[in-house]
Short mmCIF file of C-alpha atoms and ligand atoms in Angstrom, two decimals:
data_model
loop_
_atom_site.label_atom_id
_atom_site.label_comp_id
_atom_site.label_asym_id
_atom_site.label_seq_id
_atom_site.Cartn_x
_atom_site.Cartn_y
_atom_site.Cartn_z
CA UNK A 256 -57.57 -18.63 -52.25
CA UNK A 257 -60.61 -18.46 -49.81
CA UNK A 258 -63.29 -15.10 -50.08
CA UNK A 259 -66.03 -13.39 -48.66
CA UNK A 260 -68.14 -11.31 -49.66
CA UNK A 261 -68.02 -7.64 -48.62
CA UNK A 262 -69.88 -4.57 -49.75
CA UNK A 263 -67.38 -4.01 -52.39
CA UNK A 264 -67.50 -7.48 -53.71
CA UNK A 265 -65.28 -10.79 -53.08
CA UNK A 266 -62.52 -10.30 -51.04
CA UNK A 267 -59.69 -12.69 -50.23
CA UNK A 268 -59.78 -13.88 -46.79
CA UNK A 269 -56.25 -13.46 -46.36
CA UNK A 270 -56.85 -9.21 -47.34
CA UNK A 271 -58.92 -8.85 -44.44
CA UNK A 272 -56.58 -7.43 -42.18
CA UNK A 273 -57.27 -5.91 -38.57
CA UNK A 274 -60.91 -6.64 -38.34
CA UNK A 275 -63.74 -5.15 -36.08
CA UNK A 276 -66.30 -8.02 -35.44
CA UNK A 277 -69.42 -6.13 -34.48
CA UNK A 278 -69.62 -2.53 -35.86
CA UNK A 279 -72.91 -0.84 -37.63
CA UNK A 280 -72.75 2.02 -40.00
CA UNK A 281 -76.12 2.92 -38.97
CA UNK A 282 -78.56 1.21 -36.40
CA UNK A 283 -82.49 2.93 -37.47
CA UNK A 284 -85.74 2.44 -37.12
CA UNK A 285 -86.94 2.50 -40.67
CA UNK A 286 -90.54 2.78 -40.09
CA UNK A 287 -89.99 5.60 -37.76
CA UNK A 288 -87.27 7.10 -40.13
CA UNK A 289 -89.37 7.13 -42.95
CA UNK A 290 -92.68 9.10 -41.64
CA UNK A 291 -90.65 10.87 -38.93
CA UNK A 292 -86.91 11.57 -40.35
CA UNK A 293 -87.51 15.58 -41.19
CA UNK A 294 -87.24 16.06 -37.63
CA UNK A 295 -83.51 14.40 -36.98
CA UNK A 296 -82.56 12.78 -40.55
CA UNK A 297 -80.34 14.56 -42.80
CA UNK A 298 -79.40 11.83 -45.68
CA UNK A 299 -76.01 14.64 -47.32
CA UNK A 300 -75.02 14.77 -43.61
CA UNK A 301 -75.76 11.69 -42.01
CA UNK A 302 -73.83 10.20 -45.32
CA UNK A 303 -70.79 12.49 -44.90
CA UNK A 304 -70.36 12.00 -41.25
CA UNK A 305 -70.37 7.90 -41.71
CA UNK A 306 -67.59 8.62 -44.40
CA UNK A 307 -65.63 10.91 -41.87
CA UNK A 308 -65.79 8.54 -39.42
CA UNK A 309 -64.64 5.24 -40.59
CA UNK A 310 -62.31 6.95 -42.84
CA UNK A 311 -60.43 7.88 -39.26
CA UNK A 312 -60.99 4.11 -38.45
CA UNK A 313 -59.20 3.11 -41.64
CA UNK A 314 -56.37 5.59 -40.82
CA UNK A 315 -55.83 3.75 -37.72
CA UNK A 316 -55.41 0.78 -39.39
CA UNK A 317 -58.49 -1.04 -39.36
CA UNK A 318 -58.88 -2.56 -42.74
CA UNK A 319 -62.14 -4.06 -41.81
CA UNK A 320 -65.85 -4.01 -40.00
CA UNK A 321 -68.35 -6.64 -39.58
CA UNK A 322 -71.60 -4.91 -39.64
CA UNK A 323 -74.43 -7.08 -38.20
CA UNK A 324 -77.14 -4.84 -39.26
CA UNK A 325 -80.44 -6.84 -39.87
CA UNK A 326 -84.13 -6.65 -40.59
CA UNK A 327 -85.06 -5.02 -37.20
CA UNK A 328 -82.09 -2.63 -36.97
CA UNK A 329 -82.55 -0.67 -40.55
CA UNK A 330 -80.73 -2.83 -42.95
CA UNK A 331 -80.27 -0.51 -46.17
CA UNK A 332 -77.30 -1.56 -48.51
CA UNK A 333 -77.70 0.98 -51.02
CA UNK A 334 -76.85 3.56 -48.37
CA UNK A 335 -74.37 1.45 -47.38
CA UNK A 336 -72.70 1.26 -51.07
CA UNK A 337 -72.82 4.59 -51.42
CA UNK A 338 -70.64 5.66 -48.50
CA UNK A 339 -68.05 2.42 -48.93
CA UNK A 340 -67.54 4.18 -52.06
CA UNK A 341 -65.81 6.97 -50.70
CA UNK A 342 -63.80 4.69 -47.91
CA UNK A 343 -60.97 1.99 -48.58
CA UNK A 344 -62.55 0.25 -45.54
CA UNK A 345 -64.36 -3.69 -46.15
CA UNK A 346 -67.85 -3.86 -44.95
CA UNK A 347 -69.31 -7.64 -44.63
CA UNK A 348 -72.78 -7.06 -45.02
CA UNK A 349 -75.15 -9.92 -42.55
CA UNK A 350 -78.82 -11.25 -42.91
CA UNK A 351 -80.83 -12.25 -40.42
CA UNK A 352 -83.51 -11.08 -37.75
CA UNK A 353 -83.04 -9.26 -35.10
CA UNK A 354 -85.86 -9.39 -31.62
CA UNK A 355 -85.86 -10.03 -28.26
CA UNK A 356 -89.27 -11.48 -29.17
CA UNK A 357 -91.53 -11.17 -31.63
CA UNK A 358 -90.96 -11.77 -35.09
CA UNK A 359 -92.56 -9.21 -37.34
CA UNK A 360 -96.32 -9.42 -38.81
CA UNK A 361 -95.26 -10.40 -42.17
CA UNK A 362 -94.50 -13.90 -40.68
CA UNK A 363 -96.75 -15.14 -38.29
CA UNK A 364 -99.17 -16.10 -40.50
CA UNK A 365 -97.01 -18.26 -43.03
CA UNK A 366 -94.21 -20.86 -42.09
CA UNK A 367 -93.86 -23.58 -39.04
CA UNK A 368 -96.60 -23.58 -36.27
CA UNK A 369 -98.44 -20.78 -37.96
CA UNK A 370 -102.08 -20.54 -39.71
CA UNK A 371 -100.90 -21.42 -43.06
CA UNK A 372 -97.99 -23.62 -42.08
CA UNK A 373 -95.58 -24.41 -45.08
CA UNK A 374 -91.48 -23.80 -44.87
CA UNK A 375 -89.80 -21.19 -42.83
CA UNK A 376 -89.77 -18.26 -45.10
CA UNK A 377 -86.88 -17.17 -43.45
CA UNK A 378 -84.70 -19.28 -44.68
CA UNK A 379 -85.11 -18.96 -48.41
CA UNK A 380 -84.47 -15.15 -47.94
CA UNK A 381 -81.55 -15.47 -45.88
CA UNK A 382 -80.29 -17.66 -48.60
CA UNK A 383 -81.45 -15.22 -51.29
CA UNK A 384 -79.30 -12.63 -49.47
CA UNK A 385 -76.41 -14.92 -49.26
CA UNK A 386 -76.29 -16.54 -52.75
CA UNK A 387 -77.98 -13.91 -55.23
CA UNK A 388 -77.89 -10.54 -53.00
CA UNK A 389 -79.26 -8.29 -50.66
CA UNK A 390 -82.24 -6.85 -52.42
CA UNK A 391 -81.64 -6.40 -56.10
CA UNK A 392 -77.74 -4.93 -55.14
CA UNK A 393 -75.19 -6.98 -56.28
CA UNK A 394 -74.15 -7.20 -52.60
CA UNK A 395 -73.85 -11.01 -50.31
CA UNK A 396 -74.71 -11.24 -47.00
CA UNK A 397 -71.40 -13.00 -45.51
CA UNK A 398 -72.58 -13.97 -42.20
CA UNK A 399 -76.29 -14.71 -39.92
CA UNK A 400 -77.18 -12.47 -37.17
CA UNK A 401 -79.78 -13.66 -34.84
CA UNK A 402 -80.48 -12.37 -31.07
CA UNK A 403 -81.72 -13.52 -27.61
CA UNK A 404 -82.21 -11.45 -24.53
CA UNK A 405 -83.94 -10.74 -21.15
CA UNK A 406 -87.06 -12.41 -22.35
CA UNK A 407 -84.79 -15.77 -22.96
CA UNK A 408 -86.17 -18.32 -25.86
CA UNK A 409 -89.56 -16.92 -27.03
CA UNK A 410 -91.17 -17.96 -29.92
CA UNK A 411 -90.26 -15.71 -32.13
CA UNK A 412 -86.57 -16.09 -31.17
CA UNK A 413 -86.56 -19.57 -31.31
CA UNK A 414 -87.93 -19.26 -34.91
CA UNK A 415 -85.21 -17.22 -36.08
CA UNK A 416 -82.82 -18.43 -34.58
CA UNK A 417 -83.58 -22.06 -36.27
CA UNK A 418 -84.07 -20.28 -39.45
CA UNK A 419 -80.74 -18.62 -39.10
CA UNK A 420 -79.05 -22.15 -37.97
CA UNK A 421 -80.79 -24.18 -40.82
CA UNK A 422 -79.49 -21.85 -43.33
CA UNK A 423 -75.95 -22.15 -41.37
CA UNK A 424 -76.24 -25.09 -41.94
CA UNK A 425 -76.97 -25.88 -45.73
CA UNK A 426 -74.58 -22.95 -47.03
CA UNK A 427 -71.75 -22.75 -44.39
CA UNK A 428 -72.10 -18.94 -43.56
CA UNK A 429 -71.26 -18.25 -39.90
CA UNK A 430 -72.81 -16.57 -37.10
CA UNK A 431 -73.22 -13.86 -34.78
CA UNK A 432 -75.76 -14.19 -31.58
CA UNK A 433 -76.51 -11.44 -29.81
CA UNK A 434 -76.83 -12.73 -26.11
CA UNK A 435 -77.43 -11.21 -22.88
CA UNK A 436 -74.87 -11.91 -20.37
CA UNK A 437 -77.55 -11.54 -17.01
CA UNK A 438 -79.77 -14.60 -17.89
CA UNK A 439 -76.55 -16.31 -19.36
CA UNK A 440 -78.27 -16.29 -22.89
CA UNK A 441 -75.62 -18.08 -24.62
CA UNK A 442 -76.06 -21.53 -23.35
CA UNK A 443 -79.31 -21.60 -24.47
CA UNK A 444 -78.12 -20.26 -27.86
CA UNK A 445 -75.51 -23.08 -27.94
CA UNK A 446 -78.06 -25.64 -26.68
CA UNK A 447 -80.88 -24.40 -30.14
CA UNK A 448 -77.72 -24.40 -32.53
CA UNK A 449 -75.91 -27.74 -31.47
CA UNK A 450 -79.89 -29.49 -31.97
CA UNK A 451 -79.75 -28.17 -35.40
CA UNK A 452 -76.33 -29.43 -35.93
CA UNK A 453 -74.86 -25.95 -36.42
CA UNK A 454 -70.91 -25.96 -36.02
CA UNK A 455 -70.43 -24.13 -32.67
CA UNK A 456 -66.74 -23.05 -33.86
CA UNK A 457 -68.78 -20.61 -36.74
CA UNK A 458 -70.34 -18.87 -34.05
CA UNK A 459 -70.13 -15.66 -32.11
CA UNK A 460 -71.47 -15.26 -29.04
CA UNK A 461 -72.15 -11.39 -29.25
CA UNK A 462 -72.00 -9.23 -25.99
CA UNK A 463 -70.24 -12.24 -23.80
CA UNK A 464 -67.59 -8.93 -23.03
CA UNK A 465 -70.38 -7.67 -21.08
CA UNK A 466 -69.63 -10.58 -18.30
CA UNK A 467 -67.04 -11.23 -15.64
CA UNK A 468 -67.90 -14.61 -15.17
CA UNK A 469 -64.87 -16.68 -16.18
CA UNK A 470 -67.33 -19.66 -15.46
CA UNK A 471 -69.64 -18.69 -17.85
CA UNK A 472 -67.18 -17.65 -20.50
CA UNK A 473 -64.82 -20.41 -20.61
CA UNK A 474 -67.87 -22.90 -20.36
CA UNK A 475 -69.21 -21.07 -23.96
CA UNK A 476 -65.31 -21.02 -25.50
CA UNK A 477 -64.70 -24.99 -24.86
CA UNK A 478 -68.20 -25.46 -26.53
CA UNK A 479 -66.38 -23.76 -29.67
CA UNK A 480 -67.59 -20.60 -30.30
CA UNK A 481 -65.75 -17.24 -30.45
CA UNK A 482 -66.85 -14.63 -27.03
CA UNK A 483 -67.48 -11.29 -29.18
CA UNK A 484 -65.67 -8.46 -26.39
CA UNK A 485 -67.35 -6.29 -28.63
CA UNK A 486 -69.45 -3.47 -26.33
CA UNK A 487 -66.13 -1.33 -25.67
CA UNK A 488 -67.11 1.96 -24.88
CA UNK A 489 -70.62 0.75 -23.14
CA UNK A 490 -69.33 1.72 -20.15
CA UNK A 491 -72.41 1.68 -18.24
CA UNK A 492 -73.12 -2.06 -18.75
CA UNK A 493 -69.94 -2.97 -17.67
CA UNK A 494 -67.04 -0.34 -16.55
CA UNK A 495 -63.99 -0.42 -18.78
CA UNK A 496 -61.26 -1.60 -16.55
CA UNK A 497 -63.76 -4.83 -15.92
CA UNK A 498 -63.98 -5.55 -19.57
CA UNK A 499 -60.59 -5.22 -20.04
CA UNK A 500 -59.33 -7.17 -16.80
CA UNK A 501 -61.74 -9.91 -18.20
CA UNK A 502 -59.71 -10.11 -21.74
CA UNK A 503 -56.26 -10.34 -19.59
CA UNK A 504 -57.66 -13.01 -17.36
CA UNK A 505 -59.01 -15.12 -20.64
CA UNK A 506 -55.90 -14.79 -22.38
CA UNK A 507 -54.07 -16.05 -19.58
CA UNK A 508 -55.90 -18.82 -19.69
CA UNK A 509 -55.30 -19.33 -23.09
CA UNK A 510 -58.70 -17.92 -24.57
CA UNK A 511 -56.76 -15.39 -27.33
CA UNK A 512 -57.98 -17.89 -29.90
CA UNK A 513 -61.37 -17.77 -28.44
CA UNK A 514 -62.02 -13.97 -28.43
CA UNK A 515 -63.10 -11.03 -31.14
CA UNK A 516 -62.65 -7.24 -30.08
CA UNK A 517 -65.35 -4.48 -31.25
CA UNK A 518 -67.59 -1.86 -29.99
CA UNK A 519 -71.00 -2.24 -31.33
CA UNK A 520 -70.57 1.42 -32.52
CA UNK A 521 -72.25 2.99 -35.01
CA UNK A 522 -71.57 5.99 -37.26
CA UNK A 523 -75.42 6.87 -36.08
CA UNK A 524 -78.14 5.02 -33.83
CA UNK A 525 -81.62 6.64 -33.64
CA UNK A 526 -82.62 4.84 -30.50
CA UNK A 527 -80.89 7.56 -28.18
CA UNK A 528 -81.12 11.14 -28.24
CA UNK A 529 -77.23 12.40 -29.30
CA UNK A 530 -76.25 14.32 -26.66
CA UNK A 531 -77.89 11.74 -23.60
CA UNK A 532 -76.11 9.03 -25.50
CA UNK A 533 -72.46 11.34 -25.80
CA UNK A 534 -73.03 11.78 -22.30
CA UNK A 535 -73.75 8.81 -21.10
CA UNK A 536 -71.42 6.76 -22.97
CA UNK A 537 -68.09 9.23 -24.04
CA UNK A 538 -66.04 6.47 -25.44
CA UNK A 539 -68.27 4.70 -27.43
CA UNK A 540 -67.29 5.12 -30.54
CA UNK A 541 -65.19 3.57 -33.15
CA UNK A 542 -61.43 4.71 -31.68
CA UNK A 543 -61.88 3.77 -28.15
CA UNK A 544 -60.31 0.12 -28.68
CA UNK A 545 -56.99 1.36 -30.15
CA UNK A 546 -57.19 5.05 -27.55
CA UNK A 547 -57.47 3.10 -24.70
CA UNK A 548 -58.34 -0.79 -24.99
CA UNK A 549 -55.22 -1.91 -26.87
CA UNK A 550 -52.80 0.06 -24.55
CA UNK A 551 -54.82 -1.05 -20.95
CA UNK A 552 -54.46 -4.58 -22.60
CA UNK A 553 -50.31 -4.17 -23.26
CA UNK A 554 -50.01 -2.67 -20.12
CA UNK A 555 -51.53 -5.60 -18.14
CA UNK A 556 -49.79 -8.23 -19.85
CA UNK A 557 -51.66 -8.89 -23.15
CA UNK A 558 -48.84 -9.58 -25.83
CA UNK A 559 -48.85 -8.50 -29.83
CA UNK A 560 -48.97 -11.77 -31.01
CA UNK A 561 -52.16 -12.07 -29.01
CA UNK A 562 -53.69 -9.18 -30.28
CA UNK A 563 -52.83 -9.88 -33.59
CA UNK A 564 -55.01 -13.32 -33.00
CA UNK A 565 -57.54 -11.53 -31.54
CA UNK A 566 -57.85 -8.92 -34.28
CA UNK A 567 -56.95 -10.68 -37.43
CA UNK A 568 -56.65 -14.54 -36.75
CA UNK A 569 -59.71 -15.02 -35.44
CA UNK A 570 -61.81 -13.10 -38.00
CA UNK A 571 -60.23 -14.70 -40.87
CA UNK A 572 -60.21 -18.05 -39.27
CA UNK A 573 -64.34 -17.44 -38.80
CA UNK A 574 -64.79 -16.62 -42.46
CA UNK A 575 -63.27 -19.17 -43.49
CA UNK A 576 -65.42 -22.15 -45.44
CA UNK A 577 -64.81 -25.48 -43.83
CA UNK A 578 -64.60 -27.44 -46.29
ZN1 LIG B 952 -74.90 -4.57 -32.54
#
C-alpha cells in the first residue's frame, strides 16, 4: 500500500477518493489578523462555518481537498485540526512560500546570495514540515507550493522556487505552482524545475484553467505536468463557459490524464471584503464544480470515465511515490 499524509494522519492512496486539487480552508493575513482581527475575526464562528461548509462538500461526495495554504497565505494547522475533527473530509496539508516577489525579512539576510550566505534555509524547514511535522503538530506537509506571477522570475521567486524544487527533489513530495496564465508563467516554472532536475510529471501547474490557449496548455501537458482547472467560480478572470469549453477541447485531445479540477475556494479569505467578493464572484465557492461544472462538462461531451480521471486518477496518480 502507498500513503500520504493528511491532517488526520497517513492515508492510503487508494482511500483518497474524489479529490479537489487546490482548495484552502482559510486564506489570512496573519499579521493583520492578529493586531486587527476584533474588527472581522470571530475564531467560534469562523470555525463553525469552515465545518458547515466542507461538511456539504463531503455530502456531495468529495472525500478529499488539497489545501495549498503556505507561509504567506496564513498557514495555521492547529486551526486546521481542530475543524477536520468535526468533518470525515482528508485535508493534505502543503509547505512552501508563497510571493509574487519578495521573500520575507527573516531570509534575506541568511542563505544563497545573501549577507551571511550559508544553505537555503528553506529547504531544511520544508523538510522539517514534511518528515517530522508542521510546527510541533503531529501533522506532514504532503506536497510544495511555490508561486510566480505578473512580476515573472524575481529573486525572491526564483529562491523559493529552487528551495521548493531541491527539496522535491531529495524527498519525492510533489508540487503545486501557482502561475499566471497572461505572461505564460509556467514555462518559466518548467524551465527553473527541469534545471534542478525536478520530475515535471509531480507538478501542477496551478491556475493554467485561467487560459484558452490550447498552444500554451498542451505545450505545458507534453512537458509532463498536470494543468490545475482549479479557479472555477473566478468568473471574472475567465467567464465560465470559457473554462469549461477549454476542459472539453483538452479532453478531446486527449488531455483527461493531464488535468485536475478545483476552485481555489476557501471556507474564508480576508483579502476581500464579503459582500464585494459574494458579489463579484457568486459561484465561487466549494459546490460550483458539481452545480454547474460537472453537468456543462457531460453536456458538451465530457464522459464519466473522464471525469473520474480527472477527479480521482489523477490525484492519486500525483501522490503517488515513484519509486
Ligand atoms: Zn490558492
Amino acid at each position: 500500500m502507498s500513503f500520504v499524509e493528511s491532517v488526520r494522519g497517513p492515508i492510503d492512496i487508494a482511500t483518497l477518493g474524489t479529490t479537489f486539487m487546490h482548495e484552502h480552508v482559510f486564506v489570512l493575513s496573519t499579521e493583520i489578523l492578529e493586531n486587527y482581527g476584533s474588527g472581522y475575526w470571530d475564531e467560534e464562528e469562523r470555525v463553525a462555518d469552515a465545518v458547515a461548509k466542507l461538511r456539504e462538500l463531503r455530502a456531495l461526495g468529495v472525500h478529499t481537498i488539497v489545501d495549498p495554504t503556505v507561509l504567506g497565505l496564513g498557514r495555521y494547522i492547529p486551526r486546521i485540526q481542530r475543524i477536520n475533527a468535526e468533518v470525515d473530509i482528508n485535508i493534505i496539508a502543503a509547505t512552501g512560500v508563497y510571493t509574487y516577489n519578495e521573500l520575507p525579512h527573516f531570509f534575506h539576510y541568511q542563505g544563497p546570495g545573501t549577507m551571511f550566505g550559508g544553505d537555503e534555509p528553506m529547504v531544511d524547514l520544508f523538510k522539517r514540515d514534511i518528515s517530522e511535522g508542521i510546527a510541533g503538530t503531529t501533522v506532514k506537509a504532503a506536497f510544495l507550493k511555490c508561486a510566480i506571477d505578473e512580476q515573472g522570475m524575481t529573486p525572491g521567486v526564483e529562491r523559493a522556487m529552487r528551495a521548493v524544487a531541491r527539496t522535491h527533489v531529495e524527498t519525492g513530495v510533489p508540487i503545486t505552482v501557482h502561475t499566471n496564465v497572461h505572461n505564460q508563467s509556467g514555462v518559466a516554472a518548467q524551465k527553473l524545475m527541469r534545471e534542478e532536475g525536478v520530475d515535471l510529471t509531480k507538478v501542477v501547474m496551478g491556475h493554467s484553467g485561467d487560459s484558452t490557449d490550447l498552444a500554451y496548455l498542451c505545450a505545458l501537458a507534453e512537458a509532463g505536468s498536470y494543468l490545475g482547472m482549479d479557479r472555477f467560480g473566478i468568473d471574472v478572470l475567465l467567464p465560465f463557459e470559457q473554462r469549461v469549453q477549454t476542459v472539453v477541447e483538452l479532453c478531446k485531445r486527449g488531455y483527461a490524464e493531464k488535468m485536475v479540477l478545483s476552485h481555489d475556494a476557501s471556507c474564508f479569505i480576508d483579502w476581500f471584503p464579503a459582500t464585494t467578493k459574494a458579489a463579484a464572484v457568486p459561484n465561487w465557492h466549494f459546490t460550483h464544480i458539481h452545480d454547474s461544472v460537472l453537468p456543462a462538462l457531460r453536456e458538451r461531451g465530457v464522459t464519466d470515465a473522464q471525469i473520474a480521471t480527472m477527479l480521482v486518477d489523477n490525484p492519486r496518480r500525483y501522490f503517488t511515490k515513484v519509486q
